[in-house]
Amino acid sequence: MVETAQPAIGRPQRSNSLEKGAAVLRALARTPSYHEAVQQLPSGAPVVAEPSDVRAASATPKRNGAWEYWVVKWEIPRKILHCSIGFFVLGLYVFHVDLAAIVRVLFYLLLIISSADLLRLNVPAFERIYESVLGALMRPGERERVNGVVWYLVGVIASLHFFPEDIASISIMILSWCDPCASTFGRLYGRKTPAMPAPLFARRKSLAGFLAAVVTGSLTTYLFWGTRVAALGERASGLSWTPDGVATFGTALAPGPLHSGWAGFAQGFVARDTSLLARAEALRAGVPTMPPVLLYLVCGLIAGITESLDLGGVDDNLSIPILSGLGIWATLWAWGLYA
C-alpha cells in the first residue's frame, strides 16, 4: 500500500529556503501584472490567476479607489520613475559627466538594491517595511520575484559598457520612454487592434502598443541625433552617426574585424579608429552617412520589436537596452559596409 504523506502541523506559512531560491530563479520571467494580462483576454474568457498572483494579491493591503486606479491599474508612480531615467541620462550626456564615474555609481546602486531585494525575499519583517515604502513602484507579481530595478540597472550598465556613449544613451532612453508608452497605449487601445504574432512576440502585446513604441523610438532618435543634443555631449571618440558626416561602423574609421568597431569585452564597440591612417582612408572612401529619416524609422522599428519580443521570460528591463543597442549598431555597421 502506498502511503500518502501528510502535511506537517504547525508549519509556518512562509516559504522555505528552496521556495525562496525558486523565487529568485523565477525572477527571469517577466510576468505581467494581473490587470495587464486581463486586458489581452477576449471578452467572456475565463481568467485563471497564477499562484504567485494570488499570494501577491492577498499580501497587498486594501486601498481606496484612487489608489487602485492610479497606482495599481495604471502604475503612474512606476511610469514616472521609468520615464525620469531617460531625462537623467540625457542630462548626464549633455553635461559630459564621466562615463566611468556613472558606471561606478550604478554598480554601487546595483549592489545596494540587490542586497535589499535579497533581504526582502528572505526576511518577513524587512519585507513589510520595504513594501510599505516602495510598494507603489512594484507590480503585484514582483512581490515574490526579484525587483525589476535590479534588471534595469544590469541592462543600463551593460549598455554603457559595450556600446559607444551615443548609442548607449539612445538605447537607455528607448527603455525609459518606449516601454511606458507601449504599456499605456496597449491598455487604452489594445482590445481594438490585433495582437502581435506569436511566438516571436509576447502574447499579451498588441499592435497599438507596438506602434506607440515605434513612434516613441523614432522621436527619441530624432531628439538625440537629429538635433544638437548629440553634438553637445560628443566625447573624444566622436559620434556613431551625424546627419552630414560620413559612416563610421563598417568603414575604415572603425577598428575590429570587418570594421565592426569591436575592441574586445574590456572596451566593447568603439565608434572609430582615431589613427591618421584610418581617417585618411575613410575620407578617401567617403561612404555617406545613413539618411536621417531612414535612421529614425529603423531605430523606431528596433524599439518596437525589442519591446514586444518574447524571449522566454527574460526581463525586458534587461533585454531592451542591450538588444536595441545591438540593433542600432548593426544597422549602422551594415550601412557602412554595404552602402
XYZ file of C-alpha atoms in Angstrom:
339
model
C 0.000 0.000 0.000
C 1.291 3.436 -0.910
C 1.108 5.862 1.954
C 0.295 9.473 1.317
C 2.492 11.974 3.120
C 0.525 14.153 5.480
C 1.283 17.858 5.736
C 3.154 18.841 8.874
C 1.035 20.539 11.514
C 2.143 23.933 12.683
C 4.499 24.521 9.746
C 4.930 28.266 9.124
C 3.181 29.635 6.066
C 6.308 31.471 4.942
C 8.005 29.645 2.026
C 11.168 27.741 2.904
C 14.661 28.346 1.518
C 14.119 26.108 -1.506
C 10.996 28.001 -2.423
C 12.850 31.253 -1.942
C 15.592 30.029 -4.245
C 12.963 29.154 -6.807
C 11.505 32.643 -6.408
C 14.888 34.157 -7.242
C 15.213 31.936 -10.300
C 11.703 32.871 -11.390
C 12.856 36.481 -11.484
C 13.917 35.917 -15.076
C 10.250 35.549 -16.023
C 8.677 38.863 -16.966
C 5.217 38.166 -15.577
C 2.684 40.885 -16.440
C 0.501 42.357 -13.787
C -2.941 40.848 -13.360
C -4.609 43.851 -14.956
C -2.267 43.862 -17.949
C -2.943 40.193 -18.617
C -6.714 40.531 -18.307
C -6.884 43.267 -20.918
C -5.434 40.952 -23.539
C -8.033 38.224 -22.994
C -11.040 38.049 -25.310
C -14.367 39.141 -23.912
C -16.012 36.463 -21.792
C -12.867 34.331 -21.476
C -12.267 32.837 -18.017
C -9.388 34.295 -16.055
C -7.176 31.945 -14.098
C -4.872 33.652 -11.644
C -1.383 32.300 -11.187
C -0.469 31.118 -7.676
C 2.083 33.903 -7.320
C -0.564 36.469 -8.280
C -2.919 35.054 -5.632
C -0.235 35.295 -2.947
C 0.705 38.803 -4.046
C -2.912 39.935 -4.086
C -3.549 38.534 -0.632
C -0.425 40.271 0.675
C -1.415 43.620 -0.834
C -3.263 45.865 1.619
C -6.699 47.093 0.595
C -6.636 50.638 -0.751
C -9.211 53.175 -1.809
C -10.475 53.579 -5.353
C -7.967 56.257 -6.342
C -5.041 54.068 -5.264
C -6.383 51.094 -7.197
C -6.962 53.185 -10.312
C -3.781 55.284 -10.485
C -1.233 53.076 -8.717
C -2.358 49.501 -9.370
C -4.139 49.731 -12.722
C -2.203 52.493 -14.483
C 1.043 52.233 -12.455
C 1.570 56.004 -12.529
C 4.379 56.165 -9.896
C 6.192 53.321 -11.656
C 5.866 55.008 -15.063
C 7.078 58.357 -13.696
C 10.197 56.703 -12.293
C 10.686 54.759 -15.532
C 10.466 57.887 -17.708
C 12.614 60.056 -15.438
C 15.657 57.853 -16.053
C 15.712 58.881 -19.722
C 15.849 62.597 -18.870
C 18.522 61.886 -16.269
C 20.661 60.047 -18.849
C 20.161 62.869 -21.338
C 21.406 65.401 -18.792
C 24.449 63.320 -17.865
C 25.374 63.006 -21.533
C 24.954 66.698 -22.397
C 26.959 67.858 -19.372
C 29.857 65.486 -20.147
C 29.690 63.547 -16.886
C 32.490 60.974 -16.869
C 31.284 57.589 -18.116
C 33.487 55.609 -15.727
C 32.048 57.532 -12.768
C 28.486 56.848 -13.965
C 29.114 53.113 -14.304
C 30.805 53.011 -10.900
C 27.853 54.708 -9.176
C 25.377 52.432 -10.965
C 27.357 49.384 -9.861
C 27.224 50.510 -6.224
C 23.476 51.088 -6.570
C 23.112 47.609 -8.028
C 24.882 46.098 -5.014
C 22.703 48.033 -2.562
C 19.391 47.310 -4.304
C 20.253 43.643 -4.888
C 21.131 43.229 -1.213
C 17.882 44.912 -0.174
C 15.916 42.660 -2.506
C 17.629 39.586 -1.102
C 16.600 40.659 2.390
C 13.067 41.379 1.194
C 12.700 37.868 -0.197
C 14.014 36.191 2.956
C 13.219 38.397 5.968
C 9.469 38.970 6.548
C 9.982 41.982 8.828
C 12.179 43.727 6.275
C 9.742 42.779 3.525
C 6.912 44.593 5.302
C 9.000 47.747 5.746
C 10.302 47.624 2.169
C 6.887 47.199 0.564
C 5.269 49.809 2.799
C 7.751 52.357 1.414
C 8.285 51.183 -2.180
C 5.209 49.063 -2.797
C 3.718 51.702 -5.120
C 6.600 51.094 -7.545
C 6.114 47.315 -7.645
C 3.708 45.194 -9.631
C 1.830 42.549 -7.635
C 3.749 39.774 -9.395
C 7.088 41.285 -8.341
C 6.435 40.737 -4.654
C 7.584 37.121 -4.979
C 10.331 37.863 -7.507
C 13.452 39.933 -7.865
C 12.621 43.610 -8.334
C 12.694 44.854 -11.930
C 15.031 47.690 -10.870
C 17.808 45.112 -10.498
C 17.457 44.073 -14.155
C 17.091 47.730 -15.152
C 20.486 48.515 -13.634
C 22.133 45.441 -15.160
C 20.817 46.371 -18.615
C 21.926 50.001 -18.303
C 25.412 49.082 -17.062
C 25.881 46.549 -19.875
C 24.734 49.073 -22.476
C 27.056 51.789 -21.183
C 29.989 49.387 -21.144
C 29.609 47.692 -24.527
C 28.306 50.489 -26.783
C 29.585 53.972 -27.667
C 28.148 56.687 -25.451
C 25.667 57.981 -28.034
C 24.253 54.538 -28.906
C 24.114 53.596 -25.214
C 22.245 56.809 -24.394
C 19.639 56.177 -27.095
C 19.159 52.547 -26.034
C 18.575 53.605 -22.414
C 16.144 56.333 -23.474
C 14.298 53.758 -25.587
C 13.959 51.607 -22.465
C 12.900 54.589 -20.374
C 10.310 56.081 -22.735
C 9.157 53.402 -25.189
C 8.225 50.792 -22.596
C 5.803 53.047 -20.630
C 4.301 54.436 -23.867
C 3.740 50.941 -25.250
C 2.152 49.841 -21.974
C -0.147 52.875 -21.797
C -1.375 52.726 -25.393
C -1.640 48.947 -25.232
C -4.005 49.218 -22.284
C -6.001 52.009 -23.908
C -6.360 50.578 -27.409
C -5.051 47.004 -27.225
C -8.526 45.486 -27.464
C -9.241 47.466 -30.625
C -6.140 46.304 -32.511
C -4.793 42.838 -33.410
C -2.388 41.025 -31.133
C 1.239 40.768 -32.225
C 2.006 37.416 -33.906
C 3.220 34.648 -31.607
C 5.588 33.023 -30.828
C 8.004 35.763 -31.943
C 6.205 38.379 -29.870
C 4.741 38.046 -26.385
C 1.078 37.001 -26.493
C -0.062 39.998 -24.448
C 1.471 42.519 -26.873
C -0.888 44.431 -29.146
C -0.390 46.352 -32.367
C -1.361 49.556 -30.545
C 1.473 49.165 -28.041
C 3.914 48.190 -30.809
C 3.091 51.281 -32.885
C 3.391 53.504 -29.804
C 6.887 52.125 -29.184
C 7.837 52.640 -32.856
C 6.714 56.280 -32.848
C 8.384 56.982 -29.492
C 11.617 55.312 -30.614
C 11.704 57.347 -33.834
C 11.072 60.596 -31.956
C 13.731 59.699 -29.382
C 16.309 59.091 -32.108
C 15.409 62.375 -33.786
C 15.596 64.240 -30.469
C 19.085 62.900 -29.821
C 20.790 62.624 -33.225
C 18.600 64.909 -35.348
C 19.077 67.978 -33.155
C 22.153 69.431 -31.473
C 21.851 67.209 -28.397
C 24.326 64.540 -29.536
C 26.867 67.144 -30.670
C 26.618 69.000 -27.341
C 27.710 65.919 -25.421
C 30.128 64.496 -28.001
C 33.016 62.593 -26.429
C 36.602 62.294 -27.654
C 35.766 59.106 -29.580
C 33.266 61.021 -31.707
C 29.700 60.213 -32.707
C 28.488 56.986 -34.266
C 26.252 58.932 -36.662
C 25.969 62.539 -37.818
C 23.423 63.898 -40.311
C 26.028 65.475 -42.579
C 29.116 63.332 -41.966
C 30.480 60.008 -43.175
C 29.687 56.495 -41.987
C 31.887 55.103 -39.221
C 30.924 51.491 -38.490
C 31.569 49.281 -41.488
C 34.247 51.629 -42.860
C 37.964 52.118 -42.283
C 37.125 54.530 -39.465
C 36.021 51.637 -37.238
C 38.524 49.110 -35.848
C 37.965 45.399 -35.355
C 37.009 42.544 -37.674
C 35.065 43.723 -40.736
C 35.374 47.253 -39.314
C 32.703 46.358 -36.772
C 34.246 48.538 -34.073
C 34.541 45.568 -31.704
C 37.553 46.100 -29.424
C 37.023 43.171 -27.048
C 34.986 42.645 -23.914
C 37.051 45.157 -21.969
C 36.046 48.039 -24.276
C 33.053 46.836 -26.274
C 32.246 48.612 -29.544
C 34.366 51.662 -30.364
C 32.901 54.237 -32.723
C 36.056 54.980 -34.651
C 39.755 54.310 -35.113
C 41.464 57.599 -34.282
C 44.680 56.858 -36.177
C 45.636 59.229 -39.001
C 45.835 56.351 -41.491
C 42.277 55.268 -40.731
C 40.990 58.832 -41.010
C 42.717 59.371 -44.351
C 41.375 56.092 -45.754
C 37.853 56.827 -44.551
C 37.852 60.304 -46.065
C 39.113 58.890 -49.343
C 36.394 56.218 -49.373
C 33.763 58.808 -48.460
C 30.925 56.423 -47.511
C 27.909 58.693 -46.986
C 26.118 58.530 -43.675
C 22.738 56.830 -43.407
C 19.901 59.209 -44.407
C 18.328 60.771 -41.301
C 14.689 59.849 -41.951
C 15.644 56.245 -42.705
C 17.687 56.050 -39.495
C 14.836 57.437 -37.389
C 12.364 54.938 -38.856
C 14.713 51.971 -38.442
C 15.502 52.896 -34.829
C 11.774 53.206 -34.171
C 11.204 49.708 -35.547
C 14.077 48.416 -33.408
C 12.432 49.976 -30.343
C 9.045 48.445 -31.154
C 10.460 44.997 -31.866
C 12.685 44.807 -28.783
C 9.819 45.980 -26.561
C 7.450 43.320 -27.943
C 9.723 40.279 -28.234
C 9.020 37.095 -26.312
C 12.420 35.982 -25.013
C 11.261 33.111 -22.871
C 10.924 35.055 -19.641
C 13.918 37.418 -19.851
C 13.047 40.680 -18.129
C 12.554 43.487 -20.670
C 14.431 45.927 -18.434
C 17.472 43.800 -19.237
C 16.742 42.935 -22.867
C 15.552 46.280 -24.283
C 18.719 48.398 -23.764
C 21.036 45.587 -24.869
C 19.038 44.466 -27.913
C 18.200 47.996 -29.039
C 21.864 48.966 -28.760
C 22.834 45.901 -30.790
C 20.154 46.692 -33.358
C 21.286 50.299 -33.816
C 24.938 49.264 -34.064
C 24.109 46.511 -36.593
C 22.123 48.989 -38.703
C 24.981 51.498 -38.841
C 27.548 48.755 -39.468
C 25.555 47.185 -42.316
C 25.055 50.591 -43.926
C 28.762 51.444 -43.786
C 29.767 48.007 -45.048
C 27.377 47.703 -47.989
C 26.377 51.257 -48.936
